[in-house]
CSV table of C-alpha atoms in Angstrom, one decimal:
chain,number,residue,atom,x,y,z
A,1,UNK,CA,138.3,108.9,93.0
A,2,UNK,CA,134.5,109.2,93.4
A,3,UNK,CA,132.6,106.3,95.7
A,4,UNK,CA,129.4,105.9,96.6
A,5,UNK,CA,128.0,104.3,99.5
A,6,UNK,CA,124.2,102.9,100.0
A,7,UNK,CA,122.9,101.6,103.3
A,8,UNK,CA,121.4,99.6,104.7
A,9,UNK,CA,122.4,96.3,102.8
A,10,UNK,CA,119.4,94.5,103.4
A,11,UNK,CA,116.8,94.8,105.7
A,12,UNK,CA,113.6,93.1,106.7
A,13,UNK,CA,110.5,95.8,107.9
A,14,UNK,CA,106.8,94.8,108.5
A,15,UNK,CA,103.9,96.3,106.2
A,16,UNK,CA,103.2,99.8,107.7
A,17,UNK,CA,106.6,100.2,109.2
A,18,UNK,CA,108.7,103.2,108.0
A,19,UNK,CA,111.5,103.1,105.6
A,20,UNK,CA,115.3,105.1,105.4
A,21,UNK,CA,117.6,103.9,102.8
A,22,UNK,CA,120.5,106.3,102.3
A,23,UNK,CA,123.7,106.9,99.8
A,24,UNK,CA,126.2,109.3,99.8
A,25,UNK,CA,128.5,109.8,97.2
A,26,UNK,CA,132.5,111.0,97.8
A,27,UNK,CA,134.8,112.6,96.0
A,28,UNK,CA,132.6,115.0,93.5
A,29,UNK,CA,130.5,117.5,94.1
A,30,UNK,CA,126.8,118.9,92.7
A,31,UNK,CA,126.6,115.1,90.9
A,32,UNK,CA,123.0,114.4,90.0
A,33,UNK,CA,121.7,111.7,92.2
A,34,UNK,CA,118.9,108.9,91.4
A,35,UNK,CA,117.4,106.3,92.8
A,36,UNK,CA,116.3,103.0,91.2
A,37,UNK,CA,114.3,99.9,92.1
A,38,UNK,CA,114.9,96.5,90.5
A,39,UNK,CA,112.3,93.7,91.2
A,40,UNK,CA,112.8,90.1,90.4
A,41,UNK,CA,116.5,90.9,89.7
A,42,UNK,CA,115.2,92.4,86.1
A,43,UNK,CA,114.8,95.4,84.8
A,44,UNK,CA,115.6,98.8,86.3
A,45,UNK,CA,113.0,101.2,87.0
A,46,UNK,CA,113.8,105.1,87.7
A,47,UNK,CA,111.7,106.3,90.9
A,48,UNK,CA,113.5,109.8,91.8
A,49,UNK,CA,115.9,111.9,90.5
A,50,UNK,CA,118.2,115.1,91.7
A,51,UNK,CA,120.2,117.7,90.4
A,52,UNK,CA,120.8,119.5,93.7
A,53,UNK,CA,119.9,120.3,97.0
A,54,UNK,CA,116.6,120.4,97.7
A,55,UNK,CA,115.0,119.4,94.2
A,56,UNK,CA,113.4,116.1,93.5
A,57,UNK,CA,111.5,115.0,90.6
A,58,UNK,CA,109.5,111.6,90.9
A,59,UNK,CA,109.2,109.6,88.0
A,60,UNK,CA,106.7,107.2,89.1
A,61,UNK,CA,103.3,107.8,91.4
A,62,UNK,CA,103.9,105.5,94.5
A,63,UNK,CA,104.6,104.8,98.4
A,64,UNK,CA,108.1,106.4,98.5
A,65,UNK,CA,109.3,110.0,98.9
A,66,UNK,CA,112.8,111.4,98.2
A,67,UNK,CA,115.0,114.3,100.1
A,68,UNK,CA,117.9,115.7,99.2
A,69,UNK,CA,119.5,117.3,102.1
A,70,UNK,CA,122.8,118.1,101.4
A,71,UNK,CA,124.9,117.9,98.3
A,72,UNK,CA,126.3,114.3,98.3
A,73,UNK,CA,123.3,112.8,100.3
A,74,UNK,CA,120.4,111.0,98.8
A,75,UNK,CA,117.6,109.5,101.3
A,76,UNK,CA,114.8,107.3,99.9
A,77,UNK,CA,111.7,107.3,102.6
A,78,UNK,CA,108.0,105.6,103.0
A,79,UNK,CA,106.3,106.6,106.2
A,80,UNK,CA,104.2,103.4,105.3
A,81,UNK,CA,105.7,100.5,103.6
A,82,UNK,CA,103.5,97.8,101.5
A,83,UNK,CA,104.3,94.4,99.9
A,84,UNK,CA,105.2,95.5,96.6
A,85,UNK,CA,108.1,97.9,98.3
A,86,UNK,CA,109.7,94.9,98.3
A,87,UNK,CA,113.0,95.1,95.6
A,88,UNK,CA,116.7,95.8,95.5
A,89,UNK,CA,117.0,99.6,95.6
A,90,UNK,CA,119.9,101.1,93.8
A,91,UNK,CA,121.0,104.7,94.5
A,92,UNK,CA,123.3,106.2,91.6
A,93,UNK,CA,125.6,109.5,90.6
A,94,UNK,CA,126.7,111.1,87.3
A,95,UNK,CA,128.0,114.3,86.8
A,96,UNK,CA,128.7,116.4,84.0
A,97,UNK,CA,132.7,115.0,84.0
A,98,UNK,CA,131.3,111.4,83.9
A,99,UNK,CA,129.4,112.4,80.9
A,100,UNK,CA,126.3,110.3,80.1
A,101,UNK,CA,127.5,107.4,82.2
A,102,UNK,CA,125.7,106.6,85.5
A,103,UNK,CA,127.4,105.2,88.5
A,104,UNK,CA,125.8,103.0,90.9
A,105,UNK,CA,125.9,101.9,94.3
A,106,UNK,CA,125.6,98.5,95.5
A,107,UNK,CA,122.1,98.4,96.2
A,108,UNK,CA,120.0,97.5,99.4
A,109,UNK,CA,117.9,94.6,99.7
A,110,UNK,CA,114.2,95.5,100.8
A,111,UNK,CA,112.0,93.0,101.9
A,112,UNK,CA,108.5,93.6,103.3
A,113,UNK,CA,106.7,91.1,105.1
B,1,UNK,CA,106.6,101.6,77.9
B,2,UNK,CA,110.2,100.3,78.1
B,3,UNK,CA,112.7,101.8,76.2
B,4,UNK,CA,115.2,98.7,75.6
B,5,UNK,CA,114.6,95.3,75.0
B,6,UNK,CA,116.9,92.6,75.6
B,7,UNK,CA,117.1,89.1,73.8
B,8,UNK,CA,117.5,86.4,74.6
B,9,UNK,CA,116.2,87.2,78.2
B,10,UNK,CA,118.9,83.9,79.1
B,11,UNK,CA,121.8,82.8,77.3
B,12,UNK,CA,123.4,79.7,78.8
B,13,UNK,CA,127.2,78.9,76.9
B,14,UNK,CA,130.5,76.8,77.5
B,15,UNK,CA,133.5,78.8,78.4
B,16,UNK,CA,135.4,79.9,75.9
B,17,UNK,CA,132.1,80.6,73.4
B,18,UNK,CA,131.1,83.9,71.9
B,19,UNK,CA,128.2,85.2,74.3
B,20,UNK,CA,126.0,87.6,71.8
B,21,UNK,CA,123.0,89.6,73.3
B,22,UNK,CA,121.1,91.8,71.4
B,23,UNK,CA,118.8,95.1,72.1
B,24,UNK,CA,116.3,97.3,70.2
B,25,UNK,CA,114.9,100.6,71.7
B,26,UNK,CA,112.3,103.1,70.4
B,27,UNK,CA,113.0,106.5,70.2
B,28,UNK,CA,115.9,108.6,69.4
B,29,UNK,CA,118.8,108.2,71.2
B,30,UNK,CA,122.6,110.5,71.8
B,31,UNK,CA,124.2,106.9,73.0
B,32,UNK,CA,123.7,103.8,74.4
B,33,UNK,CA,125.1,102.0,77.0
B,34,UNK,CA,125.2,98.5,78.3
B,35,UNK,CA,126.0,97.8,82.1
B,36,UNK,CA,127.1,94.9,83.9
B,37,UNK,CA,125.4,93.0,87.2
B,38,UNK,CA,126.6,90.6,89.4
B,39,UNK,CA,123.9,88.8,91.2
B,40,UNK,CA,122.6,90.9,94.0
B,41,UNK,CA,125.0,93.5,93.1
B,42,UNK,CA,125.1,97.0,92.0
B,43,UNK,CA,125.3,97.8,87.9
B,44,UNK,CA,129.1,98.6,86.6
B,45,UNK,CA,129.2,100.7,83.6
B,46,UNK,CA,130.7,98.4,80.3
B,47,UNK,CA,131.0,100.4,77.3
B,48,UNK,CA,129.2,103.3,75.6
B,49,UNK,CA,128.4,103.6,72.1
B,50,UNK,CA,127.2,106.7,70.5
B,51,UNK,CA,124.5,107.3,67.8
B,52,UNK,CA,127.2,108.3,65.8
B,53,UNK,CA,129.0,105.4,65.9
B,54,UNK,CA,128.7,102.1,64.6
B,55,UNK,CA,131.1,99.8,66.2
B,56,UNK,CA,133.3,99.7,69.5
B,57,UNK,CA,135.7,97.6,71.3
B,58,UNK,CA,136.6,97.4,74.7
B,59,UNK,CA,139.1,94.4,75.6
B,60,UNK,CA,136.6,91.3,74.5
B,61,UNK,CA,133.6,93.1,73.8
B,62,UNK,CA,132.4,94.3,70.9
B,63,UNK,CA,129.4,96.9,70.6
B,64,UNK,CA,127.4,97.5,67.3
B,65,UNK,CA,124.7,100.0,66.9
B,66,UNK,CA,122.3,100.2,64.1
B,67,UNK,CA,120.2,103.3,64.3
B,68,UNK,CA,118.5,102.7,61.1
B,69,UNK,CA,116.9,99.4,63.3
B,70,UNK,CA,116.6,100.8,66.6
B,71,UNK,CA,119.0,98.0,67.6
B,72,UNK,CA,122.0,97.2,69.5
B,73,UNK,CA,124.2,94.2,70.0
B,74,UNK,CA,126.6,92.9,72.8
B,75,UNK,CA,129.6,90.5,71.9
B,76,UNK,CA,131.7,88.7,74.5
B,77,UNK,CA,134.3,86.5,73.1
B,78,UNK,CA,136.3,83.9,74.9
B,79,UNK,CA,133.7,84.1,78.1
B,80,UNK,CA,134.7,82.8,81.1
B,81,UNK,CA,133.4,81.5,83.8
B,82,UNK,CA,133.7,85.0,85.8
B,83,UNK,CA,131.4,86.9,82.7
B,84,UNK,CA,128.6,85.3,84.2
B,85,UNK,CA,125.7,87.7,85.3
B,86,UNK,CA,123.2,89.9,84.1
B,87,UNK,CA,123.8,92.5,81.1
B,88,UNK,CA,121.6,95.6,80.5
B,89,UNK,CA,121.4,98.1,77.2
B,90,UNK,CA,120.4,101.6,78.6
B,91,UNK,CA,119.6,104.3,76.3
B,92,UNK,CA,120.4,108.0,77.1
B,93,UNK,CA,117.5,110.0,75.6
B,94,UNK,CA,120.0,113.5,76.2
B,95,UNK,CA,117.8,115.0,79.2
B,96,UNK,CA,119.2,117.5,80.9
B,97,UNK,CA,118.9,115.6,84.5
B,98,UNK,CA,120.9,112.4,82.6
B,99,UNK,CA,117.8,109.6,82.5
B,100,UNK,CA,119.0,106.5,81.5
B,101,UNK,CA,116.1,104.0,80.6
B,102,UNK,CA,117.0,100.3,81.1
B,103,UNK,CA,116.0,97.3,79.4
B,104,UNK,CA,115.0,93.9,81.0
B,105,UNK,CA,118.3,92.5,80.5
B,106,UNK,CA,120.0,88.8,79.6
B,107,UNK,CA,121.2,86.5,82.2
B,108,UNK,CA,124.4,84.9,80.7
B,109,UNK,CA,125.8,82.1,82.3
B,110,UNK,CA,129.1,80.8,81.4
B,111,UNK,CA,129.3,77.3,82.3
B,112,UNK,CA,132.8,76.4,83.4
């Protein structure tokens, strides 16, 4: 069966400190990958997508980056992190067996202070 | 702008009341989905409805879908205690990469 895992849980960086969140999905392979930010615990807000190695699109102009370095890998990055980084990031899969239905991670916690 | 709107953004019931949450959406849609979240947790995938479809059960829930309106609707009956958390409509605008657009979602809280 397919997993995905998302890490750090939670974590506490300065502003201007540097940022690595990574998720790895298991058991499926060329999935496309996203990641998502939730602030407030409401709404979900797409920031990158992937649909394979090497490509990222951003949907939103902002602080963070995206890489895709190997198949099942998915790194969200800031080489600068501000206050309204802040948020529970969600990484998340779907592939063309799981139809139109996304699954997610369990999120990390980001707080900046 | 976003693409699904939930109401009422909080629902507070007794256990064993029907829990209904509504959504309405703007553009054309292939399906729409509504996904569960725990506080502080990840999403978990519900029930999918497509735009051909007008109705759909899955154990206590009950999906409708009325194109026509743009709307949606969410029905849990018998909650429990345990169906508190956050729900979320997502529509799937049929992109090739798979974008799902979320709404703001309802915080239901079944009250023991």
């Amino acid at each position: 069966s397919q997993t995905i895992h998302q890490w750090p849980a939670t974590l506490v960086q300065p502003v201007g400190s540097p940022l690595s969140l990574e998720c790895t999905v298991e058991g499926t392979s060329n999935p496309n990958l996203y990641w998502y930010r939730q602030a407030a615990g409401r709404g979900l807000q797409l920031l990158f997508y992937s649909v394979g190695i090497g490509q990222i699109s951003s949907e939103v102009p902002q602080n963070l980056s995206a890489s895709r370095p190997q198949d099942r890998q998915f790194i969200l990055s800031s080489k600068k992190l501000l206050l309204s980084d802040s948020g529970f990031y969600l990484c998340a899969w779907r592939t063309r067996l799981s139809g139109n239905t996304i699954y997610f991670g369990e999120g990390s916690w980001l707080t900046v202070v | 702008s976003q693409q699904g709107e939930e109401d009422p953004q909080a629902l507070s019931i007794q256990e064993g009341e029907n829990a209904t949450m509504n959504c309405s959406y703007k553009t054309s849609i292939n399906n729409l989905q509504w996904y569960r979240q725990n506080s502080g947790r990840g999403l978990v995938h519900l029930i999918l409805i497509r735009s051909n479809e007008r109705e759909k059960h899955s154990g206590r829930l009950r999906v409708t879908l009325d194109t026509s309106k743009k709307s949606s609707s969410l029905l849990i009956t018998a909650s429990r205690a345990a169906d508190t958390a956050s729900y979320f409509c997502a529509t799937f605008g049929g992109t090739s990469y798979g974008k799902l657009t979320f709404g703001q979602g309802t915080i239901l809280t079944v009250h023991p």
